[in-house]
mmCIF file of C-alpha atoms and ligand atoms in Angstrom:
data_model
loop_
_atom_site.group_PDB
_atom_site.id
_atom_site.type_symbol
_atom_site.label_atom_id
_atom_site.label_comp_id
_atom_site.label_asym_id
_atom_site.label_seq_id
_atom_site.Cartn_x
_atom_site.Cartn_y
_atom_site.Cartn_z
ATOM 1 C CA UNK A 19 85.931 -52.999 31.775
ATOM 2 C CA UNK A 20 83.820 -52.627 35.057
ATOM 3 C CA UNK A 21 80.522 -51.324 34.484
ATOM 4 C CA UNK A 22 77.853 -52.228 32.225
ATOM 5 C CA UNK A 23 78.201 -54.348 29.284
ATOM 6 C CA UNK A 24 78.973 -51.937 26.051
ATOM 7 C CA UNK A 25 78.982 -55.603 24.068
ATOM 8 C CA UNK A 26 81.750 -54.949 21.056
ATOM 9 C CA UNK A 27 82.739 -51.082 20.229
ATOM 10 C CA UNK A 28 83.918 -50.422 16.887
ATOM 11 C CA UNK A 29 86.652 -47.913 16.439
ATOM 12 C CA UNK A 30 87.027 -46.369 12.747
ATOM 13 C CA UNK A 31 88.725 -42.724 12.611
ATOM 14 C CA UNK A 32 89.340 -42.164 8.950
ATOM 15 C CA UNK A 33 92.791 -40.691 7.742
ATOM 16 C CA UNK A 34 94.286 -40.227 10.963
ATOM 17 C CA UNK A 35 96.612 -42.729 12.699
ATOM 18 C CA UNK A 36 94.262 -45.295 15.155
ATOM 19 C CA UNK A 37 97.365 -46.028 17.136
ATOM 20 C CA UNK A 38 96.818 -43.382 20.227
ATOM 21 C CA UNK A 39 93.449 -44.379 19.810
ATOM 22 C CA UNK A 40 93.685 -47.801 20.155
ATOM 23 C CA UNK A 41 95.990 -47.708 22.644
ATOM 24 C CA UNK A 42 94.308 -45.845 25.397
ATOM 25 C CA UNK A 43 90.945 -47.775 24.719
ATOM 26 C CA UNK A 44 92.888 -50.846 25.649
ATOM 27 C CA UNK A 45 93.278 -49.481 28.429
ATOM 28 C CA UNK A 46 89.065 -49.071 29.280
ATOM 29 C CA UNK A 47 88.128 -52.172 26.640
ATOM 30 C CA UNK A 48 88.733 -55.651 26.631
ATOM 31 C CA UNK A 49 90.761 -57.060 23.808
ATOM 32 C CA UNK A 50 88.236 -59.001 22.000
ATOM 33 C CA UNK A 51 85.874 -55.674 22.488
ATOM 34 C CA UNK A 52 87.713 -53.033 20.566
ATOM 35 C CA UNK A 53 87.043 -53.809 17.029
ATOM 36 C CA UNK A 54 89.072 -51.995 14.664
ATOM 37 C CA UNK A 55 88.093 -51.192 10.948
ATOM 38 C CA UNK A 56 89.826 -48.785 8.185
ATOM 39 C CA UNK A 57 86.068 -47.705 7.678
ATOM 40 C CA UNK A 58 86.075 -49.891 3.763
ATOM 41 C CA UNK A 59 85.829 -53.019 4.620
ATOM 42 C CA UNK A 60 83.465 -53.742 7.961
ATOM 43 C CA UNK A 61 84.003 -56.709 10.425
ATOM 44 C CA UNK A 62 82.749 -60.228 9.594
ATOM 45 C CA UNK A 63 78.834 -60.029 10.021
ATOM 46 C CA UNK A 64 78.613 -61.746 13.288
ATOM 47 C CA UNK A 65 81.166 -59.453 14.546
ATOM 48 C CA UNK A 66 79.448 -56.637 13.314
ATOM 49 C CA UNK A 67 76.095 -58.047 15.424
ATOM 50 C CA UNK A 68 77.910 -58.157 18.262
ATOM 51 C CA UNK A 69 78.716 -53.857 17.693
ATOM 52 C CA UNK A 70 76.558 -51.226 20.286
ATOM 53 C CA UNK A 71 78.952 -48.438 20.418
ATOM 54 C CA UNK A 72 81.206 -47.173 17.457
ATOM 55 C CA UNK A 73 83.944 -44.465 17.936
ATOM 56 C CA UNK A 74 84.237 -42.478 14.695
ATOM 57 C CA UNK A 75 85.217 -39.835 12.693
ATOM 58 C CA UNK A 76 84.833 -39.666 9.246
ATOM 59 C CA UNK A 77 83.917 -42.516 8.320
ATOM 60 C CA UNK A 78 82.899 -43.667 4.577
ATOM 61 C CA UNK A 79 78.825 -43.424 3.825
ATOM 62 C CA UNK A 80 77.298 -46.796 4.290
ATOM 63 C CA UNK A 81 79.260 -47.964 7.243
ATOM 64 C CA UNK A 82 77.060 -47.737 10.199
ATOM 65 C CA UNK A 83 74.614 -49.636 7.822
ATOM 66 C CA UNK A 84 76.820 -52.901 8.736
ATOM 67 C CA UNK A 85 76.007 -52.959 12.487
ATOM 68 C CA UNK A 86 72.554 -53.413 12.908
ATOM 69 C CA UNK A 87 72.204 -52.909 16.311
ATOM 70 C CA UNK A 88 73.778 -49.794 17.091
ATOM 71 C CA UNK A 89 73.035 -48.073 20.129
ATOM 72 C CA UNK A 90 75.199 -44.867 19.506
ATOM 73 C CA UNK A 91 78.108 -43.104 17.951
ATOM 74 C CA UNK A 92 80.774 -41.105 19.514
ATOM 75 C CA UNK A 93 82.320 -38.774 17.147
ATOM 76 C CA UNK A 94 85.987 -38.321 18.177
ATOM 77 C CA UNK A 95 85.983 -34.526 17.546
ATOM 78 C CA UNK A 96 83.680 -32.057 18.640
ATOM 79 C CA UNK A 97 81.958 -31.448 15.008
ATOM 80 C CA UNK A 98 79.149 -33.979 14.106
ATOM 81 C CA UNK A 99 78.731 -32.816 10.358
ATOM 82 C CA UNK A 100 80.364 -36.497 9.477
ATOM 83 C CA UNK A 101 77.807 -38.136 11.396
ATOM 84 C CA UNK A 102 74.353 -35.649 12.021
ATOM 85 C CA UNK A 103 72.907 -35.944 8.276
ATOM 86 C CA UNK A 104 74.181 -39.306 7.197
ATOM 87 C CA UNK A 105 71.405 -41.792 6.974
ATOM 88 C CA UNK A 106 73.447 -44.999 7.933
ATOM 89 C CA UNK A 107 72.750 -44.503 11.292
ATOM 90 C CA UNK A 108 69.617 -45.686 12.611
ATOM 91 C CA UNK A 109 67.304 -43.193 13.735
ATOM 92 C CA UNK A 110 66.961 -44.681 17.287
ATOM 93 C CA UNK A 111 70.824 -44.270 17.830
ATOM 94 C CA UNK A 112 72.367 -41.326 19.042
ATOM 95 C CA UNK A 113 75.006 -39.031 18.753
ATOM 96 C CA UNK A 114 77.437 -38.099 21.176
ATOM 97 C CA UNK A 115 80.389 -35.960 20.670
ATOM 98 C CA UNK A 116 83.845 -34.672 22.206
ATOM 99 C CA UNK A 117 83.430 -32.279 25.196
ATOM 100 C CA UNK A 118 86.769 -32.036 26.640
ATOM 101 C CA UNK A 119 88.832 -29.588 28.513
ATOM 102 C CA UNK A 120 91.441 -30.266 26.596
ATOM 103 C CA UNK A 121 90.269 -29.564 23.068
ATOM 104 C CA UNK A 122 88.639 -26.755 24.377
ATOM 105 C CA UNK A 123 91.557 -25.414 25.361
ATOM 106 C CA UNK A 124 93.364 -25.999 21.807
ATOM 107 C CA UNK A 125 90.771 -24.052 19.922
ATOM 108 C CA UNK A 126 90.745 -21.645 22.490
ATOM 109 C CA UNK A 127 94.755 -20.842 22.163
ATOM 110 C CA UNK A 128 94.420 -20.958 18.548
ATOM 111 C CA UNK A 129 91.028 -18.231 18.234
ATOM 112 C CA UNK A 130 93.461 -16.228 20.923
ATOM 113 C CA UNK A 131 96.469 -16.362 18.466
ATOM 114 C CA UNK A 132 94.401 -15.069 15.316
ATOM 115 C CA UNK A 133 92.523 -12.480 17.292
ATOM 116 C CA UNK A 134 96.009 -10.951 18.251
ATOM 117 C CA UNK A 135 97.544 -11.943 15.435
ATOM 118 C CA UNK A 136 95.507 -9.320 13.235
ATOM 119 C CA UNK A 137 94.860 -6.954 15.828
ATOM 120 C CA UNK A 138 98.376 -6.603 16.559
ATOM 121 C CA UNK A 139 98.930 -6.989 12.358
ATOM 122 C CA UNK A 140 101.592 -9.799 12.994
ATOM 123 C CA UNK A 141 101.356 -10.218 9.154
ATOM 124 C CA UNK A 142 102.185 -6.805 8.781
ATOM 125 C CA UNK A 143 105.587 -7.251 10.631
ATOM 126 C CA UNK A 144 106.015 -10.526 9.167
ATOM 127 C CA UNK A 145 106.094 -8.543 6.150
ATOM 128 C CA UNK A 146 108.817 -5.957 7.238
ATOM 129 C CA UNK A 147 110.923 -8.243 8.888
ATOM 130 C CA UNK A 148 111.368 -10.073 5.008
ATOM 131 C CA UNK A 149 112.177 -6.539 3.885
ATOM 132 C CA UNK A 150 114.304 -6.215 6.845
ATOM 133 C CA UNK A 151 112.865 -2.909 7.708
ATOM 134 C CA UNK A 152 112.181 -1.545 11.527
ATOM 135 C CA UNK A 153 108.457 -0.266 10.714
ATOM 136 C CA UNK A 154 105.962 0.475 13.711
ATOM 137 C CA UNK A 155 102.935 -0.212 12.838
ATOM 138 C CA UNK A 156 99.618 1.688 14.339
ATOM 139 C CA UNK A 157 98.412 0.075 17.642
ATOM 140 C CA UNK A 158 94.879 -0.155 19.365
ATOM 141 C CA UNK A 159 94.519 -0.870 22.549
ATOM 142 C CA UNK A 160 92.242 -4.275 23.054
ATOM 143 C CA UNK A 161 89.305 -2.861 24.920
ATOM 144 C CA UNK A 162 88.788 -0.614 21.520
ATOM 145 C CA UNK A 163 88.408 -3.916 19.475
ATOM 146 C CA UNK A 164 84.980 -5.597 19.005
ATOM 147 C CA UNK A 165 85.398 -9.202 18.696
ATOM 148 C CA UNK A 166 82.518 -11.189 17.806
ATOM 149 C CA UNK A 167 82.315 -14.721 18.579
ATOM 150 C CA UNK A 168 79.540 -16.518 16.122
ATOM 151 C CA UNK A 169 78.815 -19.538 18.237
ATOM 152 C CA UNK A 170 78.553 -19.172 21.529
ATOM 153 C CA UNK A 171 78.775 -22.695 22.688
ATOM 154 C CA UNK A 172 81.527 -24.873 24.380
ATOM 155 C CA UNK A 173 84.085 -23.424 21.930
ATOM 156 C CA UNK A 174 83.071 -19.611 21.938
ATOM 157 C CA UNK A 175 82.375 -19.399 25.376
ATOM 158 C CA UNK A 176 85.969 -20.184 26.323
ATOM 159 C CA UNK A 177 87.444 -18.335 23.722
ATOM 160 C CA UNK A 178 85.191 -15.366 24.824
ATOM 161 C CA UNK A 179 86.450 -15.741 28.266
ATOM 162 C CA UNK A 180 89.549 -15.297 27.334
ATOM 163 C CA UNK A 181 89.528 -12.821 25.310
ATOM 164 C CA UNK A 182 87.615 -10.780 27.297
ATOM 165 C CA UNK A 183 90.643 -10.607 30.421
ATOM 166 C CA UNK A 184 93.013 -9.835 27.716
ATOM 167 C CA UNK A 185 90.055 -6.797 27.491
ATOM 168 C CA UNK A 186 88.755 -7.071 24.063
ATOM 169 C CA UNK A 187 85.063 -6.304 23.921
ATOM 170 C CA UNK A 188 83.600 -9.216 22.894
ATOM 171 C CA UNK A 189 79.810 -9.972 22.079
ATOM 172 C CA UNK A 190 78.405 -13.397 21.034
ATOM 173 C CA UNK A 191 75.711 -14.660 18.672
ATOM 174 C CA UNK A 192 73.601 -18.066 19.252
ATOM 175 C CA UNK A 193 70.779 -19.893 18.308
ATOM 176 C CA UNK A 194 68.953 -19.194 21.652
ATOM 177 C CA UNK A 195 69.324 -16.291 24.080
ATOM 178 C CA UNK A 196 71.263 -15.943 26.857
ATOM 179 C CA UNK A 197 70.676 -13.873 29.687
ATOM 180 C CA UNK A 198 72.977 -15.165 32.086
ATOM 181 C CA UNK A 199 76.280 -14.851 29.967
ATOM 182 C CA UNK A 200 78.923 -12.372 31.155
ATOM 183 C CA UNK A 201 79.027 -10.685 27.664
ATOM 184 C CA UNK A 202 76.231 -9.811 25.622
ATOM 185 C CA UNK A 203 74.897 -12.461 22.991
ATOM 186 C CA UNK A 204 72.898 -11.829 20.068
ATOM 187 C CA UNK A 205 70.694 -14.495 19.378
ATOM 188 C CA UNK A 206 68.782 -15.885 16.022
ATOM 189 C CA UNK A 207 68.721 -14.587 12.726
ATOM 190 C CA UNK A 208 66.898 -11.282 13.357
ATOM 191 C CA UNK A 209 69.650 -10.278 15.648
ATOM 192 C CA UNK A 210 72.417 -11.368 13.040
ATOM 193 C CA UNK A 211 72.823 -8.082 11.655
ATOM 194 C CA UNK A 212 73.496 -5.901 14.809
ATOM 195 C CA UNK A 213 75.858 -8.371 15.829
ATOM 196 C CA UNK A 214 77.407 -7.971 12.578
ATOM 197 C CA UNK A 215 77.478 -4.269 12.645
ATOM 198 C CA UNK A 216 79.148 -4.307 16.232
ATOM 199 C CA UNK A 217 82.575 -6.431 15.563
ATOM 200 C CA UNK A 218 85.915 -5.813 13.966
ATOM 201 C CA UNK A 219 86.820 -9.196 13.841
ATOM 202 C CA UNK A 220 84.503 -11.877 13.573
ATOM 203 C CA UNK A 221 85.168 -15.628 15.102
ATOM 204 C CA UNK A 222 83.428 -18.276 13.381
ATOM 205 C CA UNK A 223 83.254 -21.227 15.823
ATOM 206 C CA UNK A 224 79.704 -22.431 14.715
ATOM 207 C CA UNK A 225 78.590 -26.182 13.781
ATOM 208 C CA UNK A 226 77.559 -26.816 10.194
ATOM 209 C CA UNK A 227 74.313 -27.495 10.339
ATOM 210 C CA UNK A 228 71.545 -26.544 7.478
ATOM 211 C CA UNK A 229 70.974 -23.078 9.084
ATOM 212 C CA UNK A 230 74.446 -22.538 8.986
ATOM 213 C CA UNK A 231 76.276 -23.589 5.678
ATOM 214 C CA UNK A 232 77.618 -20.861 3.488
ATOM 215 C CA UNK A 233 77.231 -18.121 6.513
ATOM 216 C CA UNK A 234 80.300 -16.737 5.916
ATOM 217 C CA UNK A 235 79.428 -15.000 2.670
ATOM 218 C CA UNK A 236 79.502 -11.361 0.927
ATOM 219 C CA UNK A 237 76.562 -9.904 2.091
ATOM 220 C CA UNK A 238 77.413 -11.110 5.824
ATOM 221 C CA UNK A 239 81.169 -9.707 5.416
ATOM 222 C CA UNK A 240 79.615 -6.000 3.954
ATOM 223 C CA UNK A 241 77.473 -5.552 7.107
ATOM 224 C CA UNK A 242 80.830 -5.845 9.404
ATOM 225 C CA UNK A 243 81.607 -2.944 11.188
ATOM 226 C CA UNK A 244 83.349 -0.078 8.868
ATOM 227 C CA UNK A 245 84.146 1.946 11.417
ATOM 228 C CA UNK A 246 85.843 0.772 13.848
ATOM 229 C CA UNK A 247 89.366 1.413 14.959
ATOM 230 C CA UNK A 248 90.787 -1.574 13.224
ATOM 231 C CA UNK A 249 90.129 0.403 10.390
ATOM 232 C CA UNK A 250 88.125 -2.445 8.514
ATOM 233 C CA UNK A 251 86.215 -5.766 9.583
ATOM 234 C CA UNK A 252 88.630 -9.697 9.642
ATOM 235 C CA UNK A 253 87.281 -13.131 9.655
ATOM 236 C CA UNK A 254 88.379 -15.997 11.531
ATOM 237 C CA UNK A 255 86.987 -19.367 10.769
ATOM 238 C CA UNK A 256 87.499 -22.293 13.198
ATOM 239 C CA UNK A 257 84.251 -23.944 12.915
ATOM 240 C CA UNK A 258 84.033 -25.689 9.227
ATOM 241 C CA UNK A 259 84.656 -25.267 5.627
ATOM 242 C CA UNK A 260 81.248 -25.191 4.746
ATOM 243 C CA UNK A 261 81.332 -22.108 6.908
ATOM 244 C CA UNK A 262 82.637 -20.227 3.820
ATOM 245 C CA UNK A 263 81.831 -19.287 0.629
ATOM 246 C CA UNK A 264 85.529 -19.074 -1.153
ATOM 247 C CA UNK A 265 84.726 -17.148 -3.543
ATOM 248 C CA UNK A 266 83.402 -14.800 -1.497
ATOM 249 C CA UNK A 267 85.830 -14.640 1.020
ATOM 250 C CA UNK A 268 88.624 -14.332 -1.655
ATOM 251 C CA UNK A 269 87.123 -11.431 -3.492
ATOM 252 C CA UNK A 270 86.229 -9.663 -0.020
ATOM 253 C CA UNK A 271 90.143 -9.687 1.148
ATOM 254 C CA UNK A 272 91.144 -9.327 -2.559
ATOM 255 C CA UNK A 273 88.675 -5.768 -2.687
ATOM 256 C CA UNK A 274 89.407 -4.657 0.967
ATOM 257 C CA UNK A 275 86.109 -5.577 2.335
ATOM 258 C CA UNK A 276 87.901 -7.694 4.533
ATOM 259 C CA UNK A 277 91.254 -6.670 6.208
ATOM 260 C CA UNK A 278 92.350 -9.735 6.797
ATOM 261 C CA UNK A 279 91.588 -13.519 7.659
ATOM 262 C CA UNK A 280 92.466 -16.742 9.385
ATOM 263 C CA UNK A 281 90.742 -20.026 7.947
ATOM 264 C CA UNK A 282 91.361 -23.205 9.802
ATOM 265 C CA UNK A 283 89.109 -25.521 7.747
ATOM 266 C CA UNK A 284 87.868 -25.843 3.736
ATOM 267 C CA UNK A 285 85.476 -27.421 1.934
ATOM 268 C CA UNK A 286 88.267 -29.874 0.133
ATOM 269 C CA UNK A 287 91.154 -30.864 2.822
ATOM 270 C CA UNK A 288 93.988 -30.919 2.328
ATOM 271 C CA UNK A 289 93.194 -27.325 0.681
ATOM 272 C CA UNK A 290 94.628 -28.083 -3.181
ATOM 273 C CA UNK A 291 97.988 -26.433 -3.503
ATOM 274 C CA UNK A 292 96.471 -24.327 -6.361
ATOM 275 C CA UNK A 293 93.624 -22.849 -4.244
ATOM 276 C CA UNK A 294 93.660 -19.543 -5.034
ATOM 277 C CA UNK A 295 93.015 -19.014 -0.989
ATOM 278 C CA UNK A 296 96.933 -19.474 -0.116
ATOM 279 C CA UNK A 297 97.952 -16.543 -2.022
ATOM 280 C CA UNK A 298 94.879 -14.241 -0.996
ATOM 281 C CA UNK A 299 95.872 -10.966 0.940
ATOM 282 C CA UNK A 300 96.308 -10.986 5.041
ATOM 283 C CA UNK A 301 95.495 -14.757 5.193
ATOM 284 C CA UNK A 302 96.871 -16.865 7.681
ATOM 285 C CA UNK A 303 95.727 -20.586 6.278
ATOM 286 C CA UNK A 304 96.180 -23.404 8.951
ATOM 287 C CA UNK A 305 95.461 -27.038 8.109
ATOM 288 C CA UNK A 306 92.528 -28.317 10.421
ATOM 289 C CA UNK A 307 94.768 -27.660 13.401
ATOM 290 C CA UNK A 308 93.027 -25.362 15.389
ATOM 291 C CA UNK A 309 92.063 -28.255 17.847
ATOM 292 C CA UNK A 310 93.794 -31.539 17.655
ATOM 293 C CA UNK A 311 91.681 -34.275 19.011
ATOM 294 C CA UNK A 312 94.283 -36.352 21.384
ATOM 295 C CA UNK A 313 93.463 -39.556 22.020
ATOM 296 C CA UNK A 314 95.275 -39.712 25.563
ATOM 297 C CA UNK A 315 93.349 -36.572 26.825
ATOM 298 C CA UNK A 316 89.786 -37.270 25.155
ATOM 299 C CA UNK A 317 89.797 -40.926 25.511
ATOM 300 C CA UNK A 318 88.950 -41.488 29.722
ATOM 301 C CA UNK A 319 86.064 -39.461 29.023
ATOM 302 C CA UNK A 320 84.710 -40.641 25.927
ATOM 303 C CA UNK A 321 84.429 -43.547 27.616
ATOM 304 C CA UNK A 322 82.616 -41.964 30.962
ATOM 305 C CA UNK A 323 80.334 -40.606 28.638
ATOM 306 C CA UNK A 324 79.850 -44.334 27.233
ATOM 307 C CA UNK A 325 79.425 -45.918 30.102
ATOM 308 C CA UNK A 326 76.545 -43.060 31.515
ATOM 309 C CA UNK A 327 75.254 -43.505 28.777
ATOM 310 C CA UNK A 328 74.531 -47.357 28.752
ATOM 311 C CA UNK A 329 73.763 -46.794 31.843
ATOM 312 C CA UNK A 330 70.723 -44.537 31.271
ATOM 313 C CA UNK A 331 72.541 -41.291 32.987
ATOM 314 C CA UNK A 332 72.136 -38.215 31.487
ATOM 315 C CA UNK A 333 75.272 -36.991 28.504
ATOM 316 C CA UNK A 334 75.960 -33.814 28.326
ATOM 317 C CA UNK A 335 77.697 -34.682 24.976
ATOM 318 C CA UNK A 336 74.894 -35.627 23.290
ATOM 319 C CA UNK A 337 73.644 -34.315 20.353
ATOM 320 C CA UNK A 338 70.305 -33.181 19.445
ATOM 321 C CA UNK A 339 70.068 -34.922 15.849
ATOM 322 C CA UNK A 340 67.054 -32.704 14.807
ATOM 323 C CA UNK A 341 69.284 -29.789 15.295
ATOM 324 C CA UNK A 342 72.451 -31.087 13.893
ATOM 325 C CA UNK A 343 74.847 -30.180 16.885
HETATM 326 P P1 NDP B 405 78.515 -26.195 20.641
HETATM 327 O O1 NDP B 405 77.417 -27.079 20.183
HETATM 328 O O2 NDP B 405 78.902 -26.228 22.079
HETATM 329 O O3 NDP B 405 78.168 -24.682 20.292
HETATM 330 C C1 NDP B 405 77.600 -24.317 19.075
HETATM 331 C C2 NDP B 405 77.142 -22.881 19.153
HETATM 332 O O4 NDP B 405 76.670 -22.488 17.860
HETATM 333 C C3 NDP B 405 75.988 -22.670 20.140
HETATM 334 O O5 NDP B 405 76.117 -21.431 20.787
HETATM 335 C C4 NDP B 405 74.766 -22.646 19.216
HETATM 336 O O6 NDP B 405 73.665 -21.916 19.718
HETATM 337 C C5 NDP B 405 75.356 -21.949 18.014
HETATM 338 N N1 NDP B 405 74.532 -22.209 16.815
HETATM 339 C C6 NDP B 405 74.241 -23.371 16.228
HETATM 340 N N2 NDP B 405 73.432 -23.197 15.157
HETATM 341 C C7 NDP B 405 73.202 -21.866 15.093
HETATM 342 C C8 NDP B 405 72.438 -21.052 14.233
HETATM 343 N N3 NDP B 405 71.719 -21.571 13.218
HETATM 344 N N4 NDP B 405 72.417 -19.720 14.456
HETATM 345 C C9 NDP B 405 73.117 -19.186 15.493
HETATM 346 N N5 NDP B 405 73.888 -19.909 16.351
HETATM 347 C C10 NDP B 405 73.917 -21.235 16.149
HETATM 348 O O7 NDP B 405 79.770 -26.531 19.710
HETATM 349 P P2 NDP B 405 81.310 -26.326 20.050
HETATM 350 O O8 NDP B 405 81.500 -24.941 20.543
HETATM 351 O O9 NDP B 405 81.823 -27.423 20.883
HETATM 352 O O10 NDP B 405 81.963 -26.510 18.608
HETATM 353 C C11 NDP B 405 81.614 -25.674 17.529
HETATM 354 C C12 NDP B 405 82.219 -26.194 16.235
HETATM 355 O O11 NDP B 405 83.611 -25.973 16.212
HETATM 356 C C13 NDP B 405 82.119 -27.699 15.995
HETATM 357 O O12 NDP B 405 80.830 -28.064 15.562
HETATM 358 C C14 NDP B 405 83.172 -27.930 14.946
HETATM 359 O O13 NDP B 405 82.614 -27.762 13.660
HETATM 360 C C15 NDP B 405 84.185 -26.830 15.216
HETATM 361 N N6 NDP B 405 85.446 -27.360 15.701
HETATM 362 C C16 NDP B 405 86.569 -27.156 14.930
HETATM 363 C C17 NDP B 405 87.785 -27.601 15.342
HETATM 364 C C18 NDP B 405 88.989 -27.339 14.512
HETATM 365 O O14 NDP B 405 90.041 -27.954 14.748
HETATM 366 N N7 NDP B 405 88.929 -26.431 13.551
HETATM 367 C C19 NDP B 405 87.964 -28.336 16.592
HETATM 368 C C20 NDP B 405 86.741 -28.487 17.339
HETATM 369 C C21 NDP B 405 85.535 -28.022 16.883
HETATM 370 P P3 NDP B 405 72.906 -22.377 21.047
HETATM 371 O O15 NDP B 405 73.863 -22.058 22.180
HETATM 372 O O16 NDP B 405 71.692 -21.524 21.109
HETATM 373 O O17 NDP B 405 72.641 -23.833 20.922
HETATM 374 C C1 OXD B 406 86.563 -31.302 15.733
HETATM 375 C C2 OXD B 406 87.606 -31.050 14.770
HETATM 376 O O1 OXD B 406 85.415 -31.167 15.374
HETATM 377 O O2 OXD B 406 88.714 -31.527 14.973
HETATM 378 O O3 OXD B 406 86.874 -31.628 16.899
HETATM 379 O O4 OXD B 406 87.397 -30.368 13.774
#
């Protein structure tokens, strides 16, 4: 590789396949330099010296604790849960984690799909086309639907874009506020609640963080909009599992507080086959696929951000450890 000397970079990516992986960091690191593990057993100890950079994503606790000199850690998703409170990783290292077109536009397409999906009550026609029975359903038009995108970052700003040509009236919530946005976004906890009270369908594309764990619970699913013309609030969770309370969520859908749902992540995955989740009412369950993170899209600029980032140039990937995103 041309550039700066990253030293060895160890790649470890959990239970997915390190072959795409692999093979387009060959392509950016020297043979001897890419240092695969299976995250359980780490590389022989003068190896493991030799380590700066390690490319990871969920990775078993203790690991980092084998590379003592460790400059940073590039998750190879966009969530940093696995890596922001885990205290393997020395507090001098950083974080730095997947900003990509690409995966941006995969979460994007699949927050687009569940927005429609209950607005347009594809469930509800999945339904009559079992029974094979022609039933129109009642339609709203999109400008009439409150969508309300909780996280307003990389993810919810794209998926807000979108959804706001296709017309629906969309409003954001953040940590910080943002004048300059093109919609208007809610920020902190005292503005939770009116953001709550605004939207029909609520889009969870948050990071799990402290602040954030168990947000998607009863008391934030009763202050969702009751009136609107959707004719009760829905729930879409992209961001994490810890996102959601379960019990909550399945007693809201089972009691009509919620009309419907779309979960993408859970707290145990693969979600046990007798979670009583896959048989709640109006759910559309996918398994941690609302973004795919492909290594022959992500990979060229993991990398770029690497190599700024030896180099002392400023990362817009990085994360703010205090914060936990
Ligand atoms: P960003 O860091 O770009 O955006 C996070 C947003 O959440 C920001 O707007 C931030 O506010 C807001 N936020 C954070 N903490 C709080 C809080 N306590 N209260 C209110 N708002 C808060 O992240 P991304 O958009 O890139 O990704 C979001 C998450 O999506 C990831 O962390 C990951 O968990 C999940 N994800 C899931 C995938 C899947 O396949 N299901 C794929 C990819 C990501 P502020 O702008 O003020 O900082
Ligand atoms: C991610 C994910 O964080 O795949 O990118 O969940």
């Amino acid at each position: 590789m041309s550039g700066p000397d990253l030293g060895k970079i160890v790649l470890t990516v959990g239970d997915w396949s390190p072959d795409g992986w692999i093979e387009h960091l060959r392509a950016h690191v020297g043979p001897d330099d890419l240092i695969f593990s299976d995250g359980k057993q780490a590389p022989p100890p003068d190896i493991c010296d030799q380590v700066r950079y390690a490319i990871a994503w969920k990775t078993p606790d203790g690991f980092f604790g084998n590379f003592p000199n460790l400059k940073a850690v590039l998750s190879t998703g966009a969530g940093v849960d696995h890596l922001a409170t885990r205290g393997d990783i020395p507090q001098g290292a950083s974080i730095i984690r997947v900003i990509d077109p690409d995966l941006t536009g995969r979460v994007t397409a699949w927050t687009v799909m569940n927005v429609i999906a209950h607005h347009r009550q594809a469930l509800g026609y999945l339904a009559a086309q079992k029974e094979a029975k022609w039933r129109p359903l009642p339609q709203s038009s999109a400008p009439d639907v409150r969508v309300g995108l909780m996280g307003y970052g990389e993810l919810g700003q794209s998926a807000g874009a979108v959804l706001a040509l296709l017309g629906y009236d969309c409003a954001g919530w953040a940590r910080s506020p943002k004048p300059d946005a093109p919609i208007n976004v809610f920020a902190g906890q005292a503005e939770l609640e009116p953001f709550l009270r605004r939207t029909d369908i609520l889009v969870c594309l948050l990071p799990l963080t402290e602040d954030t764990r168990g947000i998607l619970n009863r008391d934030t699913f009763s202050k969702l909009a009751q009136d609107g013309i959707t004719g009760g609030p829905f729930v879409i969770n992209g961001g994490r599992g810890g996102h959601q309370v379960e019990a909550d969520l399945l007693d809201a859908l089972t009691d009509g507080t919620l009309l419907g749902a779309s979960i993408d992540v859970f707290d145990e995955e693969p979600l046990p086959s007798d979670n009583p989740l896959w048989g709640a009412p109006n759910i559309l369950i996918t398994p941690h696929t609302a973004g795919m993170s492909a290594p022959e899209a992500l990979v060229a600029g993991m990398v770029r951000n690497l190599i700024a980032f030896a180099e002392g140039r400023p990362v817009d990937a990085l994360v703010d450890r205090s914060a936990g995103y």
